[in-house]
Amino acid sequence: MNMIQAINSALDVMMERDPDVVVMGEDVGYFGGVFRATAGLQKKYGKNRVFDTPITECGIIGVAVGMGAYGLRPVPEIQFADYIYPALDQLVSEAARLRYRSAGEFIAPMTVRSPFGGGIFGGQTHSQSPEGIFTHVSGIKTVIPATPYDAKGLLIAAIEDNDPTIFFEPKRIYNGPFDGHYDRPSRNWGGHPDAQVPQGYYRIPLGKARIARAGEALTILCYGTMVHVVASTVAEMGIDAEIIDLRTLVPLDIEAIEASVKKTGHCLIVHEATRTSGFGAELSALVQERCFYHLEAPIERVTGFDTPYPHSLEWAYFPGPIRIRDAITKILKD
């Protein structure tokens, strides 16, 4: 399966297992979503369980909060992560606080799916990576898969979870892994080991990172599309780096991070979101607090820049192989 098919399979499995699971969003019904992640679900489960909404993100999430409080498990889709901001008040003030505010009487077991990230020439309004905003909000879990196998297992776990979860899908790797070389032919998921996705039910626990590559010389923390860009760059350089695919930012597998950095003594953090107050800043602080006496060089970050995502300078903004290679060289030189 590619990642779109894996997500569709996860939704299908959960809707079949649990009649309380409903899918909602702009064009998710008959049309099957702008990326076709919900294709065929309305035909199979009907318009009461897979239905289109008006173009109102605040309304979509507000309704989902109410559904969750009354026992349903809604999976709303925000068509692009760039348009999630009108829903922030409902997510932050209502969904994230409902369990606490009601002393556990009500919960908001909702999973908000949304494509995010750049690399597709989407410009400033179709390329943003706002994950850092949600990791700041207590009461919300944030999940970002990097492979079709993980996408299905993590989405099932998120839907089953009783807390609201933001499930960001890296749209650059929907149809295939990306090595960061935009001038090379694109690849699909065919034959990739992480595209071997079981048809039935399985789950990947939230808060458990994946060692995408074991190594001794350097720890690289990344997620989403960057896992593949980093892996390709490391292979081209011949560096014995350990690549940790975080999978979930909240809850964070800090134990895996700490064990790796203490082993390698070096740490590089890579993400596509803007640098200032990006999740990499939190990762850097955690590594510094827990692994200071094991570090042999300063922690480095390779990120997006503190600007809107530029259309004409897409690949200058994108944290590609050149910038990652320079950071690795600097760390190991120090």
GROMACS .gro file of C-alpha atoms in nm:
model
  334
    1MET     CA    1   0.000   0.000   0.000
    2ASN     CA    2   0.101   0.360  -0.039
    3MET     CA    3   0.028   0.593   0.251
    4ILE     CA    4  -0.311   0.703   0.117
    5GLN     CA    5  -0.423   0.343   0.083
    6ALA     CA    6  -0.295   0.262   0.432
    7ILE     CA    7  -0.492   0.550   0.583
    8ASN     CA    8  -0.802   0.445   0.393
    9SER     CA    9  -0.755   0.090   0.518
   10ALA     CA   10  -0.723   0.209   0.879
   11LEU     CA   11  -1.046   0.405   0.853
   12ASP     CA   12  -1.221   0.109   0.692
   13VAL     CA   13  -1.101  -0.130   0.964
   14MET     CA   14  -1.211   0.098   1.246
   15MET     CA   15  -1.549   0.182   1.094
   16GLU     CA   16  -1.619  -0.187   1.054
   17ARG     CA   17  -1.511  -0.267   1.410
   18ASP     CA   18  -1.679   0.025   1.584
   19PRO     CA   19  -2.014   0.174   1.473
   20ASP     CA   20  -1.935   0.488   1.675
   21VAL     CA   21  -1.652   0.586   1.436
   22VAL     CA   22  -1.765   0.854   1.190
   23VAL     CA   23  -1.570   1.038   0.919
   24MET     CA   24  -1.646   1.399   0.834
   25GLY     CA   25  -1.492   1.689   0.645
   26GLU     CA   26  -1.488   1.887   0.324
   27ASP     CA   27  -1.541   1.657   0.021
   28VAL     CA   28  -1.468   1.337   0.216
   29GLY     CA   29  -1.791   1.168   0.110
   30TYR     CA   30  -1.878   1.101  -0.254
   31PHE     CA   31  -1.556   1.268  -0.375
   32GLY     CA   32  -1.337   1.069  -0.134
   33GLY     CA   33  -1.124   1.363  -0.020
   34VAL     CA   34  -0.886   1.583  -0.216
   35PHE     CA   35  -0.617   1.312  -0.187
   36ARG     CA   36  -0.871   1.025  -0.202
   37ALA     CA   37  -0.790   0.903   0.148
   38THR     CA   38  -1.159   0.844   0.221
   39ALA     CA   39  -1.250   0.701  -0.120
   40GLY     CA   40  -1.523   0.437  -0.112
   41LEU     CA   41  -1.607   0.477   0.256
   42GLN     CA   42  -1.935   0.663   0.208
   43LYS     CA   43  -2.056   0.405  -0.040
   44LYS     CA   44  -1.976   0.126   0.208
   45TYR     CA   45  -2.094   0.287   0.534
   46GLY     CA   46  -2.353   0.539   0.423
   47LYS     CA   47  -2.400   0.914   0.448
   48ASN     CA   48  -2.470   0.910   0.821
   49ARG     CA   49  -2.120   0.785   0.898
   50VAL     CA   50  -1.917   0.945   0.617
   51PHE     CA   51  -2.044   1.291   0.532
   52ASP     CA   52  -1.941   1.619   0.377
   53THR     CA   53  -1.934   1.937   0.582
   54PRO     CA   54  -1.946   2.306   0.492
   55ILE     CA   55  -1.617   2.489   0.450
   56THR     CA   56  -1.593   2.586   0.816
   57GLU     CA   57  -1.306   2.434   1.011
   58CYS     CA   58  -1.430   2.585   1.336
   59GLY     CA   59  -1.767   2.420   1.278
   60ILE     CA   60  -1.616   2.085   1.182
   61ILE     CA   61  -1.414   2.060   1.503
   62GLY     CA   62  -1.689   2.209   1.719
   63VAL     CA   63  -1.932   1.942   1.600
   64ALA     CA   64  -1.667   1.673   1.652
   65VAL     CA   65  -1.620   1.783   2.015
   66GLY     CA   66  -1.991   1.744   2.074
   67MET     CA   67  -1.996   1.405   1.905
   68GLY     CA   68  -1.712   1.284   2.126
   69ALA     CA   69  -1.882   1.408   2.441
   70TYR     CA   70  -2.190   1.205   2.347
   71GLY     CA   71  -2.002   0.882   2.285
   72LEU     CA   72  -1.901   0.887   1.919
   73ARG     CA   73  -1.546   0.867   1.785
   74PRO     CA   74  -1.531   1.127   1.507
   75VAL     CA   75  -1.244   1.143   1.259
   76PRO     CA   76  -1.270   1.491   1.106
   77GLU     CA   77  -1.047   1.582   0.814
   78ILE     CA   78  -0.902   1.928   0.770
   79GLN     CA   79  -0.829   1.938   0.399
   80PHE     CA   80  -0.487   2.105   0.443
   81ALA     CA   81  -0.309   2.177   0.771
   82ASP     CA   82  -0.281   2.540   0.662
   83TYR     CA   83  -0.656   2.575   0.722
   84ILE     CA   84  -0.663   2.431   1.072
   85TYR     CA   85  -0.616   2.771   1.238
   86PRO     CA   86  -0.987   2.870   1.239
   87ALA     CA   87  -1.044   2.556   1.447
   88LEU     CA   88  -0.781   2.640   1.709
   89ASP     CA   89  -1.025   2.772   1.967
   90GLN     CA   90  -1.237   2.457   1.950
   91LEU     CA   91  -0.927   2.235   1.965
   92VAL     CA   92  -0.747   2.424   2.242
   93SER     CA   93  -1.030   2.560   2.457
   94GLU     CA   94  -1.280   2.275   2.415
   95ALA     CA   95  -1.135   1.943   2.293
   96ALA     CA   96  -0.808   1.959   2.486
   97ARG     CA   97  -0.973   2.077   2.810
   98LEU     CA   98  -1.294   1.871   2.815
   99ARG     CA   99  -1.168   1.581   3.024
  100TYR     CA  100  -0.999   1.812   3.276
  101ARG     CA  101  -1.285   2.062   3.294
  102SER     CA  102  -1.546   1.793   3.353
  103ALA     CA  103  -1.334   1.599   3.604
  104GLY     CA  104  -1.335   1.303   3.368
  105GLU     CA  105  -1.712   1.296   3.313
  106PHE     CA  106  -1.673   1.384   2.943
  107ILE     CA  107  -1.399   1.310   2.692
  108ALA     CA  108  -1.327   1.413   2.333
  109PRO     CA  109  -1.203   1.095   2.160
  110MET     CA  110  -1.152   1.258   1.822
  111THR     CA  111  -0.874   1.216   1.565
  112VAL     CA  112  -0.817   1.517   1.341
  113ARG     CA  113  -0.652   1.408   1.015
  114SER     CA  114  -0.477   1.666   0.799
  115PRO     CA  115  -0.214   1.664   0.520
  116PHE     CA  116   0.083   1.888   0.605
  117GLY     CA  117   0.427   1.994   0.488
  118GLY     CA  118   0.577   2.109   0.161
  119GLY     CA  119   0.768   1.967  -0.129
  120ILE     CA  120   0.475   1.983  -0.372
  121PHE     CA  121   0.491   2.351  -0.477
  122GLY     CA  122   0.184   2.431  -0.273
  123GLY     CA  123   0.305   2.777  -0.177
  124GLN     CA  124   0.243   2.950   0.152
  125THR     CA  125  -0.118   2.829   0.196
  126HIS     CA  126  -0.070   2.458   0.119
  127SER     CA  127   0.272   2.376   0.266
  128GLN     CA  128   0.276   2.467   0.634
  129SER     CA  129   0.390   2.247   0.922
  130PRO     CA  130   0.205   2.370   1.234
  131GLU     CA  131   0.277   2.071   1.458
  132GLY     CA  132   0.466   2.282   1.714
  133ILE     CA  133   0.151   2.477   1.796
  134PHE     CA  134  -0.031   2.162   1.905
  135THR     CA  135   0.257   2.011   2.102
  136HIS     CA  136   0.235   2.322   2.319
  137VAL     CA  137  -0.126   2.246   2.418
  138SER     CA  138  -0.171   2.010   2.711
  139GLY     CA  139  -0.445   1.757   2.647
  140ILE     CA  140  -0.376   1.702   2.275
  141LYS     CA  141  -0.165   1.424   2.127
  142THR     CA  142   0.030   1.484   1.806
  143VAL     CA  143   0.112   1.200   1.566
  144ILE     CA  144   0.312   1.209   1.241
  145PRO     CA  145   0.376   0.885   1.047
  146ALA     CA  146   0.661   0.839   0.801
  147THR     CA  147   0.562   0.511   0.632
  148PRO     CA  148   0.243   0.340   0.513
  149TYR     CA  149   0.284   0.068   0.776
  150ASP     CA  150   0.309   0.324   1.054
  151ALA     CA  151   0.031   0.539   0.909
  152LYS     CA  152  -0.222   0.258   0.944
  153GLY     CA  153  -0.109   0.133   1.283
  154LEU     CA  154  -0.079   0.478   1.436
  155LEU     CA  155  -0.413   0.596   1.295
  156ILE     CA  156  -0.591   0.296   1.444
  157ALA     CA  157  -0.427   0.365   1.781
  158ALA     CA  158  -0.524   0.733   1.759
  159ILE     CA  159  -0.888   0.653   1.683
  160GLU     CA  160  -0.901   0.413   1.977
  161ASP     CA  161  -0.744   0.668   2.211
  162ASN     CA  162  -0.975   0.860   2.444
  163ASP     CA  163  -0.789   1.189   2.404
  164PRO     CA  164  -0.806   1.428   2.107
  165THR     CA  165  -0.527   1.356   1.860
  166ILE     CA  166  -0.387   1.562   1.574
  167PHE     CA  167  -0.280   1.322   1.300
  168PHE     CA  168  -0.062   1.506   1.049
  169GLU     CA  169   0.003   1.323   0.721
  170PRO     CA  170   0.316   1.424   0.523
  171LYS     CA  171   0.161   1.472   0.181
  172ARG     CA  172   0.499   1.473   0.002
  173ILE     CA  173   0.531   1.102   0.079
  174TYR     CA  174   0.168   0.999   0.022
  175ASN     CA  175   0.263   0.816  -0.298
  176GLY     CA  176   0.627   0.734  -0.233
  177PRO     CA  177   0.935   0.805  -0.019
  178PHE     CA  178   1.129   1.123  -0.098
  179ASP     CA  179   1.507   1.148  -0.077
  180GLY     CA  180   1.517   1.529  -0.095
  181HIS     CA  181   1.656   1.538  -0.449
  182TYR     CA  182   1.376   1.721  -0.628
  183ASP     CA  183   1.559   1.695  -0.963
  184ARG     CA  184   1.555   1.316  -0.963
  185PRO     CA  185   1.265   1.096  -1.080
  186SER     CA  186   1.002   1.040  -0.813
  187ARG     CA  187   0.961   0.697  -0.655
  188ASN     CA  188   0.656   0.506  -0.541
  189TRP     CA  189   0.612   0.279  -0.240
  190GLY     CA  190   0.621  -0.036  -0.453
  191GLY     CA  191   0.870  -0.287  -0.313
  192HIS     CA  192   0.950  -0.078  -0.006
  193PRO     CA  193   0.954  -0.294   0.310
  194ASP     CA  194   0.751  -0.037   0.505
  195ALA     CA  195   0.479  -0.050   0.239
  196GLN     CA  196   0.395  -0.410   0.332
  197VAL     CA  197   0.074  -0.326   0.516
  198PRO     CA  198  -0.155  -0.599   0.654
  199GLN     CA  199  -0.517  -0.579   0.541
  200GLY     CA  200  -0.667  -0.629   0.885
  201TYR     CA  201  -0.640  -0.475   1.228
  202TYR     CA  202  -0.313  -0.387   1.400
  203ARG     CA  203  -0.204  -0.093   1.610
  204ILE     CA  204   0.121   0.084   1.690
  205PRO     CA  205   0.124   0.230   2.043
  206LEU     CA  206   0.141   0.608   2.064
  207GLY     CA  207   0.459   0.735   2.227
  208LYS     CA  208   0.693   0.470   2.090
  209ALA     CA  209   0.964   0.588   1.849
  210ARG     CA  210   1.110   0.376   1.569
  211ILE     CA  211   1.480   0.327   1.508
  212ALA     CA  212   1.480   0.381   1.132
  213ARG     CA  213   1.854   0.312   1.118
  214ALA     CA  214   2.087   0.195   1.395
  215GLY     CA  215   2.424   0.367   1.425
  216GLU     CA  216   2.707   0.472   1.654
  217ALA     CA  217   2.845   0.803   1.530
  218LEU     CA  218   2.550   1.041   1.547
  219THR     CA  219   2.186   1.056   1.656
  220ILE     CA  220   1.940   1.224   1.417
  221LEU     CA  221   1.592   1.305   1.543
  222CYS     CA  222   1.328   1.355   1.273
  223TYR     CA  223   0.974   1.267   1.165
  224GLY     CA  224   0.753   1.255   0.858
  225THR     CA  225   0.912   1.330   0.521
  226MET     CA  226   1.242   1.420   0.685
  227VAL     CA  227   1.301   1.058   0.789
  228HIS     CA  228   1.351   0.964   0.425
  229VAL     CA  229   1.552   1.273   0.334
  230VAL     CA  230   1.785   1.212   0.629
  231ALA     CA  231   1.821   0.840   0.553
  232SER     CA  232   1.918   0.912   0.192
  233THR     CA  233   2.169   1.180   0.292
  234VAL     CA  234   2.331   0.960   0.554
  235ALA     CA  235   2.362   0.675   0.303
  236GLU     CA  236   2.521   0.904   0.045
  237MET     CA  237   2.772   1.032   0.303
  238GLY     CA  238   2.853   0.688   0.441
  239ILE     CA  239   2.795   0.807   0.798
  240ASP     CA  240   2.711   0.555   1.072
  241ALA     CA  241   2.422   0.759   1.204
  242GLU     CA  242   2.132   0.641   1.416
  243ILE     CA  243   1.806   0.779   1.277
  244ILE     CA  244   1.513   0.800   1.516
  245ASP     CA  245   1.170   0.840   1.361
  246LEU     CA  246   0.978   0.996   1.649
  247ARG     CA  247   0.635   0.889   1.513
  248THR     CA  248   0.455   1.079   1.791
  249LEU     CA  249   0.566   1.416   1.923
  250VAL     CA  250   0.323   1.402   2.215
  251PRO     CA  251   0.360   1.163   2.387
  252LEU     CA  252   0.734   1.163   2.316
  253ASP     CA  253   0.959   0.859   2.349
  254ILE     CA  254   1.223   1.045   2.547
  255GLU     CA  255   1.377   0.719   2.669
  256ALA     CA  256   1.471   0.616   2.314
  257ILE     CA  257   1.616   0.961   2.245
  258GLU     CA  258   1.818   0.966   2.566
  259ALA     CA  259   1.959   0.618   2.513
  260SER     CA  260   2.068   0.699   2.159
  261VAL     CA  261   2.232   1.034   2.235
  262LYS     CA  262   2.419   0.889   2.532
  263LYS     CA  263   2.549   0.619   2.300
  264THR     CA  264   2.657   0.842   2.011
  265GLY     CA  265   2.748   1.168   2.188
  266HIS     CA  266   2.617   1.375   1.895
  267CYS     CA  267   2.269   1.500   1.807
  268LEU     CA  268   2.113   1.654   1.497
  269ILE     CA  269   1.746   1.757   1.481
  270VAL     CA  270   1.570   1.793   1.145
  271HIS     CA  271   1.220   1.919   1.073
  272GLU     CA  272   1.049   2.116   0.799
  273ALA     CA  273   0.860   2.360   1.023
  274THR     CA  274   0.992   2.709   1.091
  275ARG     CA  275   1.289   2.725   1.327
  276THR     CA  276   1.179   2.960   1.605
  277SER     CA  277   0.967   2.774   1.862
  278GLY     CA  278   0.957   2.471   1.632
  279PHE     CA  279   0.939   2.130   1.798
  280GLY     CA  280   1.312   2.096   1.742
  281ALA     CA  281   1.368   2.362   2.007
  282GLU     CA  282   1.191   2.142   2.263
  283LEU     CA  283   1.390   1.840   2.151
  284SER     CA  284   1.713   2.036   2.182
  285ALA     CA  285   1.624   2.146   2.535
  286LEU     CA  286   1.537   1.791   2.641
  287VAL     CA  287   1.859   1.648   2.501
  288GLN     CA  288   2.061   1.924   2.667
  289GLU     CA  289   1.892   1.863   3.003
  290ARG     CA  290   1.925   1.485   2.997
  291CYS     CA  291   2.242   1.418   2.799
  292PHE     CA  292   2.468   1.720   2.858
  293TYR     CA  293   2.764   1.526   2.998
  294HIS     CA  294   2.751   1.279   2.710
  295LEU     CA  295   2.750   1.537   2.430
  296GLU     CA  296   3.077   1.577   2.242
  297ALA     CA  297   2.957   1.866   2.023
  298PRO     CA  298   2.676   2.125   2.028
  299ILE     CA  299   2.331   2.010   1.917
  300GLU     CA  300   2.249   2.119   1.562
  301ARG     CA  301   1.912   2.192   1.401
  302VAL     CA  302   1.821   2.188   1.031
  303THR     CA  303   1.476   2.337   0.982
  304GLY     CA  304   1.259   2.558   0.768
  305PHE     CA  305   1.320   2.931   0.787
  306ASP     CA  306   1.123   3.192   0.978
  307THR     CA  307   0.933   3.304   0.670
  308PRO     CA  308   0.614   3.204   0.491
  309TYR     CA  309   0.671   2.897   0.275
  310PRO     CA  310   0.793   3.041  -0.059
  311HIS     CA  311   0.661   2.904  -0.386
  312SER     CA  312   0.947   3.012  -0.610
  313LEU     CA  313   1.217   2.920  -0.356
  314GLU     CA  314   1.064   2.592  -0.244
  315TRP     CA  315   1.389   2.397  -0.242
  316ALA     CA  316   1.587   2.669  -0.068
  317TYR     CA  317   1.337   2.656   0.219
  318PHE     CA  318   1.303   2.278   0.225
  319PRO     CA  319   1.562   2.115   0.460
  320GLY     CA  320   1.731   1.917   0.187
  321PRO     CA  321   2.044   1.705   0.153
  322ILE     CA  322   2.288   1.998   0.122
  323ARG     CA  323   2.187   2.161   0.450
  324ILE     CA  324   2.168   1.827   0.631
  325ARG     CA  325   2.509   1.725   0.499
  326ASP     CA  326   2.662   2.054   0.615
  327ALA     CA  327   2.517   2.010   0.964
  328ILE     CA  328   2.643   1.652   0.994
  329THR     CA  329   2.990   1.760   0.883
  330LYS     CA  330   2.993   2.040   1.138
  331ILE     CA  331   2.883   1.816   1.426
  332LEU     CA  332   3.136   1.544   1.357
  333LYS     CA  333   3.414   1.799   1.299
  334ASP     CA  334   3.344   1.960   1.637
   0.00000   0.00000   0.00000
